[in-house]
Short mmCIF file of C-alpha atoms in Angstrom, two decimals:
data_model
loop_
_atom_site.label_atom_id
_atom_site.label_comp_id
_atom_site.label_asym_id
_atom_site.label_seq_id
_atom_site.Cartn_x
_atom_site.Cartn_y
_atom_site.Cartn_z
CA MET V 16 -30.57 -10.07 3.57
CA TYR V 17 -29.06 -6.61 3.44
CA LYS V 18 -26.25 -4.56 1.92
CA ALA V 19 -23.20 -3.06 3.66
CA VAL V 20 -21.60 0.03 2.14
CA ILE V 21 -18.31 1.54 3.32
CA PRO V 22 -17.94 5.22 2.37
CA ALA V 23 -14.21 5.91 1.94
CA ARG V 24 -13.31 9.55 1.37
CA HIS V 25 -9.66 10.36 0.65
CA ALA V 26 -9.73 13.90 2.05
CA SER V 27 -9.51 14.14 5.84
CA THR V 28 -8.66 17.18 7.92
CA ARG V 29 -6.67 15.30 10.55
CA LEU V 30 -5.53 12.23 8.61
CA PRO V 31 -5.34 12.80 4.82
CA GLY V 32 -5.68 9.58 2.85
CA LYS V 33 -7.01 7.83 5.94
CA PRO V 34 -8.58 4.82 4.14
CA LEU V 35 -5.14 3.92 2.74
CA LEU V 36 -3.21 4.05 6.01
CA ASP V 37 -1.51 0.78 6.86
CA ILE V 38 -2.79 -1.39 9.69
CA ALA V 39 -0.75 -4.55 10.20
CA GLY V 40 0.11 -4.87 6.52
CA LYS V 41 -3.24 -3.91 4.97
CA PRO V 42 -4.90 -0.56 4.18
CA MET V 43 -7.53 0.54 6.68
CA VAL V 44 -10.38 0.34 4.15
CA VAL V 45 -9.50 -3.30 3.47
CA ARG V 46 -9.55 -4.08 7.19
CA VAL V 47 -13.00 -2.50 7.48
CA ALA V 48 -14.29 -4.46 4.49
CA GLU V 49 -12.94 -7.71 5.92
CA GLN V 50 -14.91 -7.13 9.11
CA ALA V 51 -18.06 -6.24 7.16
CA MET V 52 -17.76 -9.44 5.13
CA LYS V 53 -17.99 -11.43 8.38
CA SER V 54 -21.49 -10.01 8.91
CA GLY V 55 -24.72 -11.30 7.41
CA ALA V 56 -24.66 -8.84 4.51
CA ASP V 57 -25.17 -10.46 1.12
CA GLU V 58 -23.21 -7.66 -0.56
CA VAL V 59 -20.35 -5.53 0.76
CA LEU V 60 -18.91 -2.69 -1.26
CA VAL V 61 -16.72 0.36 -0.87
CA ALA V 62 -17.95 3.74 -2.14
CA THR V 63 -15.12 6.16 -2.81
CA ASP V 64 -14.23 9.38 -4.61
CA HIS V 65 -10.55 8.62 -5.19
CA PRO V 66 -8.85 6.40 -7.81
CA ASP V 67 -6.12 5.24 -5.41
CA ILE V 68 -8.74 3.83 -3.04
CA GLU V 69 -10.53 2.24 -5.98
CA SER V 70 -7.27 0.59 -7.13
CA ILE V 71 -6.43 -0.74 -3.68
CA CYS V 72 -9.89 -2.22 -3.26
CA LYS V 73 -9.75 -3.94 -6.64
CA ALA V 74 -6.28 -5.29 -5.85
CA HIS V 75 -7.73 -6.93 -2.73
CA GLY V 76 -10.72 -8.34 -4.57
CA LEU V 77 -13.26 -5.94 -3.05
CA GLN V 78 -16.31 -4.60 -4.81
CA VAL V 79 -15.90 -0.84 -5.20
CA LEU V 80 -17.87 2.00 -6.81
CA MET V 81 -16.60 5.44 -7.76
CA THR V 82 -18.95 8.17 -6.56
CA ARG V 83 -19.07 11.94 -6.76
CA GLY V 84 -16.42 13.81 -4.83
CA ASP V 85 -18.59 16.65 -3.57
CA TRP V 86 -21.01 14.84 -1.27
CA PRO V 87 -21.23 16.58 2.13
CA THR V 88 -22.02 13.38 4.07
CA GLY V 89 -21.49 9.64 3.93
CA THR V 90 -25.27 9.23 3.79
CA ASP V 91 -25.35 11.16 0.51
CA ARG V 92 -22.61 8.92 -0.91
CA ILE V 93 -24.53 5.80 0.08
CA ALA V 94 -27.68 7.21 -1.51
CA GLU V 95 -25.76 7.55 -4.78
CA VAL V 96 -24.66 3.92 -4.46
CA ALA V 97 -28.26 2.79 -3.95
CA HIS V 98 -29.22 4.69 -7.11
CA LEU V 99 -26.34 3.29 -9.16
CA LYS V 100 -27.10 -0.27 -8.01
CA GLY V 101 -30.83 0.09 -8.61
CA TRP V 102 -31.77 -1.21 -5.17
CA SER V 103 -35.48 -1.33 -4.36
CA ASP V 104 -37.09 1.03 -1.84
CA ASP V 105 -37.25 -1.68 0.84
CA THR V 106 -33.59 -2.69 0.53
CA VAL V 107 -31.78 -2.34 3.86
CA VAL V 108 -28.35 -0.71 3.63
CA VAL V 109 -25.87 -0.42 6.51
CA ASN V 110 -23.43 2.49 6.54
CA VAL V 111 -20.18 0.98 7.86
CA GLN V 112 -17.80 3.83 8.64
CA GLY V 113 -14.53 3.56 6.72
CA ASP V 114 -12.44 4.31 9.81
CA GLU V 115 -13.70 1.40 11.94
CA PRO V 116 -11.25 -1.44 11.23
CA LEU V 117 -12.22 -3.20 14.45
CA ILE V 118 -15.98 -3.03 14.03
CA ASP V 119 -17.82 -6.06 15.35
CA PRO V 120 -19.74 -7.83 12.53
CA LYS V 121 -22.48 -8.63 15.06
CA LEU V 122 -23.04 -4.91 15.51
CA ILE V 123 -23.61 -4.54 11.76
CA ASP V 124 -26.15 -7.37 11.91
CA LEU V 125 -27.84 -5.77 14.92
CA VAL V 126 -28.77 -2.50 13.20
CA ALA V 127 -29.70 -4.27 9.95
CA ASN V 128 -32.01 -6.69 11.74
CA ALA V 129 -33.74 -3.80 13.51
CA LEU V 130 -35.06 -2.76 10.09
CA LEU V 131 -35.49 -6.23 8.64
CA THR V 132 -37.80 -7.18 11.51
CA GLY V 133 -39.52 -3.82 12.05
CA GLN V 134 -41.16 -0.85 10.34
CA HIS V 135 -38.52 1.85 10.82
CA ASP V 136 -36.56 3.44 7.98
CA ILE V 137 -33.45 4.15 10.09
CA ALA V 138 -31.69 2.32 12.92
CA THR V 139 -28.57 3.10 14.92
CA CYS V 140 -27.14 2.07 18.29
CA GLY V 141 -25.93 3.39 21.61
CA HIS V 142 -24.66 2.42 25.03
CA ALA V 143 -24.77 3.84 28.53
CA ILE V 144 -22.42 6.63 29.58
CA ASP V 145 -21.11 6.02 33.09
CA ASN V 146 -18.72 8.92 33.74
CA TRP V 147 -18.95 12.70 33.83
CA GLU V 148 -15.99 13.43 31.55
CA GLU V 149 -17.47 11.43 28.70
CA PHE V 150 -20.89 12.93 29.33
CA LYS V 151 -19.51 16.48 29.05
CA ASN V 152 -17.22 15.81 26.06
CA PRO V 153 -18.62 17.52 22.90
CA ASN V 154 -16.91 14.88 20.74
CA VAL V 155 -19.16 12.28 22.36
CA VAL V 156 -22.60 12.50 20.75
CA LYS V 157 -25.44 11.84 23.19
CA ILE V 158 -28.97 10.55 22.59
CA ALA V 159 -32.11 11.60 24.42
CA MET V 160 -34.58 8.72 24.13
CA ARG V 161 -38.31 8.34 23.65
CA GLU V 162 -40.14 5.92 25.92
CA ASP V 163 -40.58 3.51 22.99
CA GLY V 164 -36.83 3.19 22.35
CA ASP V 165 -36.61 5.60 19.44
CA ALA V 166 -34.33 8.63 19.39
CA LEU V 167 -35.84 11.89 20.60
CA TYR V 168 -32.78 14.07 19.91
CA PHE V 169 -29.02 13.86 19.36
CA SER V 170 -26.59 16.43 20.73
CA ARG V 171 -22.96 17.15 21.47
CA ALA V 172 -24.17 18.78 24.67
CA PRO V 173 -24.83 16.74 27.83
CA ILE V 174 -28.42 15.52 27.41
CA PRO V 175 -30.68 14.90 29.19
CA TYR V 176 -29.32 17.76 31.32
CA PRO V 177 -29.36 16.90 35.04
CA ARG V 178 -30.16 20.38 36.26
CA ASP V 179 -29.94 19.76 40.00
CA ALA V 180 -26.87 17.52 39.97
CA TYR V 181 -24.61 18.80 37.20
CA GLY V 182 -22.98 21.56 39.26
CA GLU V 183 -22.04 19.11 42.01
CA GLN V 184 -20.87 16.54 39.43
CA SER V 185 -22.78 13.77 41.16
CA TRP V 186 -25.27 11.28 39.80
CA PRO V 187 -28.77 12.72 39.41
CA VAL V 188 -31.27 10.97 41.67
CA SER V 189 -33.54 10.08 38.74
CA ALA V 190 -30.82 8.44 36.61
CA PRO V 191 -30.62 4.64 36.41
CA GLU V 192 -27.74 3.25 38.47
CA GLY V 193 -24.49 3.47 36.51
CA GLN V 194 -26.00 5.46 33.65
CA LEU V 195 -26.00 9.20 33.15
CA GLY V 196 -26.73 9.39 29.44
CA ILE V 197 -26.52 7.37 26.23
CA ARG V 198 -23.61 7.59 23.85
CA HIS V 199 -24.42 7.43 20.17
CA ILE V 200 -22.42 4.99 18.07
CA GLY V 201 -22.22 6.23 14.48
CA LEU V 202 -23.42 3.08 12.75
CA TYR V 203 -26.62 3.34 10.70
CA ALA V 204 -28.96 1.09 8.78
CA TYR V 205 -31.33 2.69 6.26
CA ARG V 206 -34.07 1.65 3.89
CA THR V 207 -33.32 2.82 0.37
CA ARG V 208 -36.56 4.81 0.28
CA PHE V 209 -35.20 6.98 3.10
CA LEU V 210 -31.91 7.52 1.27
CA LYS V 211 -33.81 8.75 -1.79
CA LYS V 212 -35.82 11.18 0.32
CA TYR V 213 -32.80 12.36 2.33
CA GLN V 214 -31.09 13.78 -0.73
CA THR V 215 -34.09 15.98 -1.48
CA LEU V 216 -34.15 17.56 1.99
CA PRO V 217 -32.25 20.76 2.77
CA PRO V 218 -30.03 20.73 5.87
CA ALA V 219 -32.05 21.43 9.01
CA PRO V 220 -31.07 24.37 11.26
CA VAL V 221 -30.40 22.03 14.21
CA GLU V 222 -28.29 19.82 11.95
CA LEU V 223 -26.08 22.77 11.03
CA LEU V 224 -25.80 23.97 14.64
CA GLU V 225 -24.85 20.56 16.04
CA SER V 226 -23.03 19.34 12.92
CA LEU V 227 -24.98 16.08 13.14
CA GLU V 228 -26.54 14.84 9.91
CA GLN V 229 -29.00 12.49 11.66
CA LEU V 230 -30.88 15.53 12.95
CA ARG V 231 -32.09 16.19 9.41
CA ALA V 232 -34.03 12.94 9.58
CA LEU V 233 -35.60 13.75 12.96
CA ALA V 234 -36.42 17.31 11.89
CA ASN V 235 -38.36 15.90 8.94
CA GLY V 236 -40.40 13.41 10.91
CA PHE V 237 -38.40 10.20 10.43
CA ARG V 238 -38.16 7.82 13.39
CA ILE V 239 -34.75 6.41 14.35
CA LYS V 240 -34.67 3.09 16.20
CA VAL V 241 -31.87 2.91 18.79
CA CYS V 242 -30.41 -0.54 19.46
CA MET V 243 -28.82 -0.54 22.90
CA ILE V 244 -25.64 -2.53 23.49
CA GLN V 245 -23.95 -3.39 26.77
CA ASP V 246 -20.37 -2.25 26.13
CA ALA V 247 -18.61 0.37 24.05
CA PRO V 248 -17.28 -0.93 20.73
CA LEU V 249 -13.57 -1.06 20.00
CA PRO V 250 -12.10 2.30 18.91
CA GLY V 251 -12.18 3.78 15.44
CA VAL V 252 -9.55 6.05 13.88
CA ASP V 253 -10.01 9.82 14.01
CA THR V 254 -6.52 10.95 14.99
CA ALA V 255 -2.91 9.82 14.72
CA GLN V 256 -3.13 8.67 18.33
CA ASP V 257 -6.17 6.54 17.47
CA LEU V 258 -4.25 5.01 14.58
CA GLU V 259 -1.39 3.92 16.81
CA LYS V 260 -3.83 2.46 19.34
CA VAL V 261 -5.59 0.41 16.65
CA ARG V 262 -2.26 -0.73 15.20
CA SER V 263 -1.21 -1.94 18.64
CA LEU V 264 -4.48 -3.85 19.04
CA PHE V 265 -3.91 -5.62 15.71
CA GLY V 266 -0.34 -6.34 16.74
CA SER V 267 -1.50 -8.01 19.93
CA CYS V 268 -3.88 -10.37 18.12
#
Protein backbone atom coordinates (compact mmCIF):
# COMPACT_ATOMS: atom_id res chain seq x y z
CA MET A 1 0.00 0.00 0.00
CA TYR A 2 1.10 3.58 -0.51
CA LYS A 3 0.06 7.20 0.01
CA ALA A 4 -0.90 9.79 -2.62
CA VAL A 5 -0.37 13.47 -1.81
CA ILE A 6 -1.60 16.34 -3.98
CA PRO A 7 0.33 19.58 -3.39
CA ALA A 8 -2.06 22.46 -4.10
CA ARG A 9 -0.49 25.91 -4.02
CA HIS A 10 -2.80 28.91 -4.44
CA ALA A 11 -0.19 31.24 -5.95
CA SER A 12 0.51 30.69 -9.64
CA THR A 13 2.25 33.04 -12.05
CA ARG A 14 0.06 32.21 -15.03
CA LEU A 15 -3.14 31.01 -13.35
CA PRO A 16 -3.62 32.43 -9.82
CA GLY A 17 -5.83 30.23 -7.66
CA LYS A 18 -5.39 27.38 -10.13
CA PRO A 19 -6.52 24.55 -7.79
CA LEU A 20 -9.91 26.27 -7.41
CA LEU A 21 -10.63 26.79 -11.10
CA ASP A 22 -13.84 25.14 -12.23
CA ILE A 23 -13.77 22.07 -14.43
CA ALA A 24 -17.22 20.78 -15.35
CA GLY A 25 -18.75 21.90 -12.07
CA LYS A 26 -15.95 20.96 -9.66
CA PRO A 27 -12.71 22.68 -8.60
CA MET A 28 -9.59 21.35 -10.28
CA VAL A 29 -8.08 20.05 -7.03
CA VAL A 30 -11.22 17.97 -6.44
CA ARG A 31 -10.98 16.49 -9.93
CA VAL A 32 -7.35 15.53 -9.29
CA ALA A 33 -8.23 13.94 -5.94
CA GLU A 34 -11.06 11.96 -7.52
CA GLN A 35 -8.62 10.48 -10.03
CA ALA A 36 -6.09 9.69 -7.29
CA MET A 37 -8.77 7.90 -5.27
CA LYS A 38 -9.27 5.50 -8.19
CA SER A 39 -5.66 4.34 -7.76
CA GLY A 40 -4.39 1.73 -5.31
CA ALA A 41 -3.39 4.31 -2.70
CA ASP A 42 -4.71 3.54 0.78
CA GLU A 43 -4.67 7.25 1.66
CA VAL A 44 -5.15 10.30 -0.55
CA LEU A 45 -4.77 13.80 0.80
CA VAL A 46 -4.33 17.37 -0.38
CA ALA A 47 -1.48 19.48 1.01
CA THR A 48 -2.13 23.19 0.69
CA ASP A 49 -1.05 26.59 1.98
CA HIS A 50 -4.37 28.38 1.49
CA PRO A 51 -7.56 28.33 3.61
CA ASP A 52 -9.87 28.55 0.59
CA ILE A 53 -8.40 25.35 -0.83
CA GLU A 54 -8.66 23.72 2.59
CA SER A 55 -12.35 24.71 2.83
CA ILE A 56 -13.18 23.42 -0.65
CA CYS A 57 -11.50 20.10 0.05
CA LYS A 58 -13.36 19.65 3.33
CA ALA A 59 -16.65 20.54 1.63
CA HIS A 60 -16.04 17.70 -0.83
CA GLY A 61 -15.09 15.23 1.88
CA LEU A 62 -11.38 15.17 1.03
CA GLN A 63 -8.59 14.74 3.53
CA VAL A 64 -6.53 17.94 3.58
CA LEU A 65 -3.55 19.27 5.54
CA MET A 66 -2.44 22.88 5.88
CA THR A 67 1.29 23.26 5.28
CA ARG A 68 3.77 26.10 5.30
CA GLY A 69 3.39 28.69 2.58
CA ASP A 70 7.07 29.25 1.86
CA TRP A 71 8.12 25.87 0.47
CA PRO A 72 10.05 26.28 -2.81
CA THR A 73 8.93 22.92 -4.26
CA GLY A 74 6.10 20.43 -4.08
CA THR A 75 8.60 17.86 -2.82
CA ASP A 76 9.29 20.03 0.23
CA ARG A 77 5.55 20.32 0.91
CA ILE A 78 5.14 16.54 0.69
CA ALA A 79 8.08 16.07 3.06
CA GLU A 80 6.26 18.24 5.60
CA VAL A 81 3.15 16.08 5.17
CA ALA A 82 5.19 12.92 5.80
CA HIS A 83 6.53 14.50 8.99
CA LEU A 84 3.10 15.66 10.18
CA LYS A 85 1.58 12.23 9.50
CA GLY A 86 4.46 10.37 11.15
CA TRP A 87 4.96 8.02 8.21
CA SER A 88 7.78 5.49 8.52
CA ASP A 89 10.97 5.74 6.46
CA ASP A 90 9.85 2.96 4.10
CA THR A 91 6.43 4.48 3.38
CA VAL A 92 5.94 5.09 -0.35
CA VAL A 93 4.42 8.46 -1.22
CA VAL A 94 3.32 9.53 -4.71
CA ASN A 95 3.40 13.21 -5.61
CA VAL A 96 0.28 13.74 -7.74
CA GLN A 97 0.51 17.16 -9.34
CA GLY A 98 -2.45 19.39 -8.44
CA ASP A 99 -2.92 20.52 -12.04
CA GLU A 100 -3.47 17.05 -13.55
CA PRO A 101 -7.25 16.54 -13.43
CA LEU A 102 -7.07 13.87 -16.13
CA ILE A 103 -4.25 11.82 -14.64
CA ASP A 104 -4.60 8.09 -15.19
CA PRO A 105 -4.87 6.23 -11.84
CA LYS A 106 -2.87 3.37 -13.41
CA LEU A 107 0.03 5.76 -13.88
CA ILE A 108 -0.02 6.56 -10.15
CA ASP A 109 0.06 2.83 -9.41
CA LEU A 110 2.91 2.33 -11.87
CA VAL A 111 5.38 4.65 -10.13
CA ALA A 112 4.31 3.49 -6.67
CA ASN A 113 4.79 -0.17 -7.56
CA ALA A 114 8.28 0.57 -8.90
CA LEU A 115 9.28 1.34 -5.31
CA LEU A 116 7.08 -1.23 -3.62
CA THR A 117 8.71 -4.00 -5.63
CA GLY A 118 12.27 -2.62 -5.82
CA GLN A 119 15.07 -0.96 -3.87
CA HIS A 120 14.95 2.59 -5.26
CA ASP A 121 14.00 5.64 -3.21
CA ILE A 122 12.56 7.58 -6.17
CA ALA A 123 10.61 6.61 -9.28
CA THR A 124 9.18 8.63 -12.14
CA CYS A 125 8.10 7.95 -15.72
CA GLY A 126 8.69 8.93 -19.31
CA HIS A 127 7.77 8.17 -22.90
CA ALA A 128 9.42 8.39 -26.29
CA ILE A 129 9.69 11.69 -28.13
CA ASP A 130 8.99 11.22 -31.83
CA ASN A 131 9.22 14.73 -33.31
CA TRP A 132 11.85 17.44 -33.53
CA GLU A 133 9.71 20.32 -32.26
CA GLU A 134 8.97 18.55 -29.00
CA PHE A 135 12.59 17.47 -28.68
CA LYS A 136 13.81 21.08 -29.02
CA ASN A 137 11.12 22.65 -26.79
CA PRO A 138 12.66 23.81 -23.46
CA ASN A 139 9.28 23.35 -21.76
CA VAL A 140 9.57 19.63 -22.50
CA VAL A 141 11.95 18.07 -19.97
CA LYS A 142 14.08 15.29 -21.43
CA ILE A 143 15.75 12.31 -19.76
CA ALA A 144 19.09 10.78 -20.64
CA MET A 145 19.00 7.16 -19.49
CA ARG A 146 21.42 4.71 -17.92
CA GLU A 147 21.64 1.24 -19.42
CA ASP A 148 19.85 -0.19 -16.36
CA GLY A 149 16.75 1.99 -16.83
CA ASP A 150 17.59 4.62 -14.24
CA ALA A 151 17.86 8.32 -15.03
CA LEU A 152 21.32 9.61 -15.92
CA TYR A 153 20.33 13.28 -16.28
CA PHE A 154 17.31 15.54 -16.84
CA SER A 155 17.43 18.65 -19.00
CA ARG A 156 15.36 21.23 -20.80
CA ALA A 157 17.91 21.01 -23.60
CA PRO A 158 17.68 18.32 -26.31
CA ILE A 159 19.46 15.31 -24.80
CA PRO A 160 21.07 13.07 -25.80
CA TYR A 161 22.31 15.58 -28.38
CA PRO A 162 22.49 14.04 -31.88
CA ARG A 163 25.57 15.93 -33.00
CA ASP A 164 25.71 14.74 -36.60
CA ALA A 165 21.98 14.89 -37.34
CA TYR A 166 20.62 17.88 -35.44
CA GLY A 167 21.59 20.49 -38.02
CA GLU A 168 19.83 18.57 -40.80
CA GLN A 169 16.82 17.92 -38.53
CA SER A 170 16.77 14.26 -39.48
CA TRP A 171 16.74 11.16 -37.32
CA PRO A 172 20.18 10.22 -36.00
CA VAL A 173 21.33 6.85 -37.32
CA SER A 174 21.87 5.47 -33.82
CA ALA A 175 18.40 6.37 -32.49
CA PRO A 176 15.76 3.64 -32.15
CA GLU A 177 13.13 3.86 -34.88
CA GLY A 178 10.49 6.45 -33.97
CA GLN A 179 12.35 7.69 -30.90
CA LEU A 180 14.67 10.66 -30.63
CA GLY A 181 14.63 11.21 -26.89
CA ILE A 182 12.57 10.54 -23.77
CA ARG A 183 10.10 13.02 -22.37
CA HIS A 184 9.91 13.25 -18.60
CA ILE A 185 6.46 13.08 -17.05
CA GLY A 186 6.43 14.97 -13.75
CA LEU A 187 4.95 12.25 -11.58
CA TYR A 188 7.10 10.97 -8.70
CA ALA A 189 7.01 8.27 -6.06
CA TYR A 190 9.32 8.63 -3.04
CA ARG A 191 10.22 6.73 0.07
CA THR A 192 9.76 8.88 3.15
CA ARG A 193 13.43 8.45 4.08
CA PHE A 194 14.36 10.27 0.87
CA LEU A 195 11.93 13.10 1.62
CA LYS A 196 13.55 13.59 5.03
CA LYS A 197 17.00 13.74 3.47
CA TYR A 198 15.92 16.01 0.61
CA GLN A 199 14.99 18.82 2.95
CA THR A 200 18.49 18.85 4.43
CA LEU A 201 20.21 19.22 1.04
CA PRO A 202 21.02 22.63 -0.43
CA PRO A 203 19.95 23.24 -4.04
CA ALA A 204 22.49 21.83 -6.49
CA PRO A 205 24.09 24.14 -9.08
CA VAL A 206 22.64 22.10 -11.97
CA GLU A 207 19.22 22.21 -10.31
CA LEU A 208 19.33 26.01 -10.24
CA LEU A 209 20.57 26.27 -13.83
CA GLU A 210 17.94 23.92 -15.26
CA SER A 211 15.21 24.82 -12.74
CA LEU A 212 14.58 21.10 -12.20
CA GLU A 213 14.32 19.95 -8.59
CA GLN A 214 14.96 16.27 -9.42
CA LEU A 215 18.55 17.14 -10.27
CA ARG A 216 19.21 17.73 -6.57
CA ALA A 217 18.57 14.04 -5.99
CA LEU A 218 20.89 12.93 -8.80
CA ALA A 219 23.60 15.38 -7.74
CA ASN A 220 23.56 13.81 -4.28
CA GLY A 221 23.84 10.22 -5.42
CA PHE A 222 20.19 9.11 -5.37
CA ARG A 223 19.04 6.76 -8.14
CA ILE A 224 15.78 7.53 -9.98
CA LYS A 225 13.93 4.63 -11.58
CA VAL A 226 12.23 5.60 -14.86
CA CYS A 227 9.05 3.71 -15.74
CA MET A 228 8.53 3.88 -19.49
CA ILE A 229 5.00 4.16 -20.88
CA GLN A 230 3.81 3.79 -24.45
CA ASP A 231 1.79 6.97 -24.95
CA ALA A 232 1.78 10.52 -23.63
CA PRO A 233 -0.67 11.09 -20.77
CA LEU A 234 -3.63 13.41 -21.15
CA PRO A 235 -2.75 17.11 -20.73
CA GLY A 236 -2.39 18.98 -17.47
CA VAL A 237 -3.16 22.66 -16.87
CA ASP A 238 -0.36 25.23 -17.07
CA THR A 239 -2.02 27.97 -19.09
CA ALA A 240 -5.48 29.37 -19.82
CA GLN A 241 -5.38 27.53 -23.14
CA ASP A 242 -4.67 24.27 -21.31
CA LEU A 243 -7.62 24.93 -19.03
CA GLU A 244 -10.02 25.33 -21.94
CA LYS A 245 -8.68 22.16 -23.56
CA VAL A 246 -9.21 20.14 -20.37
CA ARG A 247 -12.69 21.62 -19.89
CA SER A 248 -13.59 20.56 -23.42
CA LEU A 249 -12.33 17.03 -22.74
CA PHE A 250 -14.53 16.78 -19.63
CA GLY A 251 -17.45 18.17 -21.61
CA SER A 252 -17.06 15.46 -24.23
CA CYS A 253 -17.17 12.63 -21.68
